[in-house]
Amino acid sequence: MGIGLAIARHLTELHHGRIEVASERARQGATLTVRLPFMNAAELNSNASEQKA
């Protein structure tokens, strides 16, 4: 996984999310779960207005 996982983790954390990695056995693959916060349209509009000011 190396640098790809490091980049994915960094990007996820920049968006205030988290990344989880799980593997049952060695050499059997892994499951990566990315969790990002949800923002509704009102929050997006509010954030956009604040950034323009």
Coordinates of N, CA, C and O in Angstrom, one line a residue:
M1 N 0.8 -1.2 0.0 CA 0.0 0.0 0.0 C 0.9 1.2 0.0 O 0.6 2.2 -0.7
G2 N 1.9 1.3 0.8 CA 2.9 2.3 0.8 C 2.4 3.8 0.7 O 1.6 4.2 1.4
I3 N 2.9 4.4 -0.3 CA 2.7 5.9 -0.5 C 1.2 6.2 -0.9 O 0.7 7.2 -0.5
G4 N 0.6 5.2 -1.6 CA -0.8 5.5 -1.9 C -1.7 5.6 -0.7 O -2.6 6.5 -0.7
L5 N -1.5 4.8 0.3 CA -2.3 4.8 1.5 C -2.0 6.1 2.2 O -2.9 6.8 2.8
A6 N -0.7 6.5 2.3 CA -0.3 7.8 2.9 C -1.0 9.0 2.3 O -1.5 9.9 3.0
I7 N -1.1 9.0 1.0 CA -1.7 10.1 0.2 C -3.2 10.1 0.5 O -3.8 11.1 0.8
A8 N -3.8 8.9 0.5 CA -5.3 8.8 0.8 C -5.6 9.3 2.2 O -6.6 10.0 2.4
R9 N -4.8 8.9 3.1 CA -5.0 9.3 4.5 C -4.9 10.8 4.6 O -5.7 11.5 5.3
H10 N -3.9 11.4 4.0 CA -3.7 12.9 4.1 C -4.9 13.6 3.5 O -5.4 14.5 4.1
L11 N -5.3 13.2 2.3 CA -6.4 13.8 1.7 C -7.7 13.7 2.5 O -8.5 14.6 2.6
T12 N -7.9 12.5 3.1 CA -9.1 12.3 3.9 C -9.1 13.2 5.1 O -10.1 13.8 5.5
E13 N -7.9 13.3 5.8 CA -7.8 14.2 7.0 C -8.0 15.6 6.6 O -8.5 16.4 7.4
L14 N -7.5 16.1 5.4 CA -7.7 17.4 5.0 C -9.2 17.8 4.9 O -9.6 18.9 5.1
H15 N -10.0 16.8 4.7 CA -11.5 17.0 4.6 C -12.2 16.6 5.9 O -13.4 16.4 5.9
H16 N -11.4 16.6 7.0 CA -12.0 16.3 8.3 C -12.6 14.9 8.4 O -13.6 14.7 9.1
G17 N -12.1 13.9 7.6 CA -12.6 12.6 7.7 C -11.5 11.6 8.3 O -10.5 12.1 8.8
R18 N -11.8 10.4 8.1 CA -10.8 9.4 8.6 C -10.9 8.2 7.7 O -11.8 7.9 6.9
I19 N -9.8 7.4 7.7 CA -9.7 6.2 6.8 C -9.3 5.1 7.7 O -8.6 5.2 8.7
E20 N -10.0 3.9 7.5 CA -9.8 2.7 8.3 C -9.4 1.6 7.4 O -9.8 1.5 6.3
V21 N -8.4 0.8 7.9 CA -7.9 -0.3 7.1 C -8.1 -1.6 7.9 O -7.8 -1.6 9.1
A22 N -8.7 -2.6 7.3 CA -8.9 -3.9 8.0 C -8.5 -5.0 7.1 O -8.7 -5.0 5.9
S23 N -7.9 -6.0 7.7 CA -7.4 -7.2 7.0 C -7.6 -8.4 7.9 O -7.2 -8.4 9.0
E24 N -8.2 -9.5 7.3 CA -8.4 -10.7 8.1 C -7.2 -11.5 8.2 O -6.9 -12.1 9.3
R25 N -6.5 -11.7 7.1 CA -5.3 -12.5 7.1 C -4.2 -11.9 6.2 O -4.6 -11.2 5.2
A26 N -3.0 -12.2 6.4 CA -1.9 -11.7 5.6 C -2.1 -12.3 4.1 O -2.5 -13.4 4.0
R27 N -1.8 -11.5 3.2 CA -1.9 -11.8 1.8 C -3.3 -12.2 1.3 O -3.4 -12.9 0.3
Q28 N -4.3 -11.7 2.0 CA -5.7 -12.0 1.5 C -6.4 -10.7 1.2 O -7.6 -10.7 1.1
G29 N -5.6 -9.6 1.0 CA -6.2 -8.3 0.7 C -6.7 -7.6 1.9 O -6.5 -8.0 3.0
A30 N -7.1 -6.4 1.7 CA -7.6 -5.5 2.8 C -8.8 -4.7 2.4 O -9.1 -4.5 1.2
T31 N -9.5 -4.2 3.3 CA -10.7 -3.4 3.1 C -10.3 -2.0 3.6 O -10.0 -1.9 4.8
L32 N -10.5 -1.0 2.8 CA -10.3 0.4 3.2 C -11.6 1.1 3.2 O -12.4 1.0 2.3
T33 N -11.9 1.8 4.3 CA -13.1 2.5 4.5 C -12.8 4.0 4.7 O -12.0 4.3 5.6
V34 N -13.3 4.9 3.9 CA -13.1 6.3 4.0 C -14.4 6.9 4.5 O -15.5 6.7 3.9
R35 N -14.3 7.6 5.6 CA -15.5 8.3 6.2 C -15.3 9.8 6.1 O -14.3 10.3 6.6
L36 N -16.2 10.5 5.5 CA -16.1 11.9 5.3 C -17.4 12.6 5.9 O -18.5 12.0 5.9
P37 N -17.2 13.8 6.5 CA -18.4 14.4 7.1 C -19.4 14.8 6.1 O -19.0 15.1 4.9
F38 N -20.7 14.8 6.4 CA -21.7 15.2 5.5 C -22.1 16.7 5.7 O -22.1 17.2 6.9
M39 N -22.2 17.4 4.6 CA -22.6 18.8 4.7 C -23.8 19.0 3.8 O -23.8 18.6 2.7
N40 N -24.9 19.6 4.4 CA -26.1 19.8 3.6 C -25.9 21.1 2.8 O -24.9 21.9 3.0
A41 N -26.8 21.4 1.9 CA -26.7 22.6 1.0 C -26.6 23.9 1.8 O -25.8 24.8 1.4
A42 N -27.3 24.1 2.9 CA -27.3 25.3 3.7 C -25.9 25.5 4.3 O -25.4 26.6 4.3
E43 N -25.2 24.4 4.7 CA -23.9 24.6 5.3 C -22.9 24.9 4.2 O -22.0 25.7 4.4
L44 N -23.1 24.3 3.0 CA -22.2 24.6 1.9 C -22.3 26.1 1.5 O -21.3 26.8 1.3
N45 N -23.5 26.6 1.4 CA -23.7 28.0 1.0 C -23.1 28.9 2.1 O -22.5 30.0 1.8
S46 N -23.3 28.6 3.4 CA -22.8 29.4 4.4 C -21.3 29.4 4.4 O -20.7 30.5 4.5
N47 N -20.6 28.3 4.2 CA -19.2 28.2 4.1 C -18.7 29.0 2.9 O -17.6 29.7 3.0
A48 N -19.3 29.0 1.8 CA -18.9 29.7 0.6 C -19.0 31.2 0.8 O -18.1 31.9 0.4
S49 N -20.1 31.6 1.5 CA -20.2 33.1 1.8 C -19.1 33.6 2.7 O -18.6 34.6 2.6
E50 N -18.8 32.8 3.7 CA -17.7 33.1 4.7 C -16.4 33.2 4.0 O -15.6 34.1 4.3
Q51 N -16.1 32.4 3.1 CA -14.8 32.4 2.4 C -14.7 33.6 1.5 O -13.6 34.1 1.2
K52 N -15.8 34.1 0.9 CA -15.7 35.2 0.0 C -15.4 36.5 0.8 O -14.9 37.5 0.2
A53 N -15.8 36.6 2.0 CA -15.7 37.8 2.8 C -14.3 38.1 3.3 O -13.4 37.4 3.2

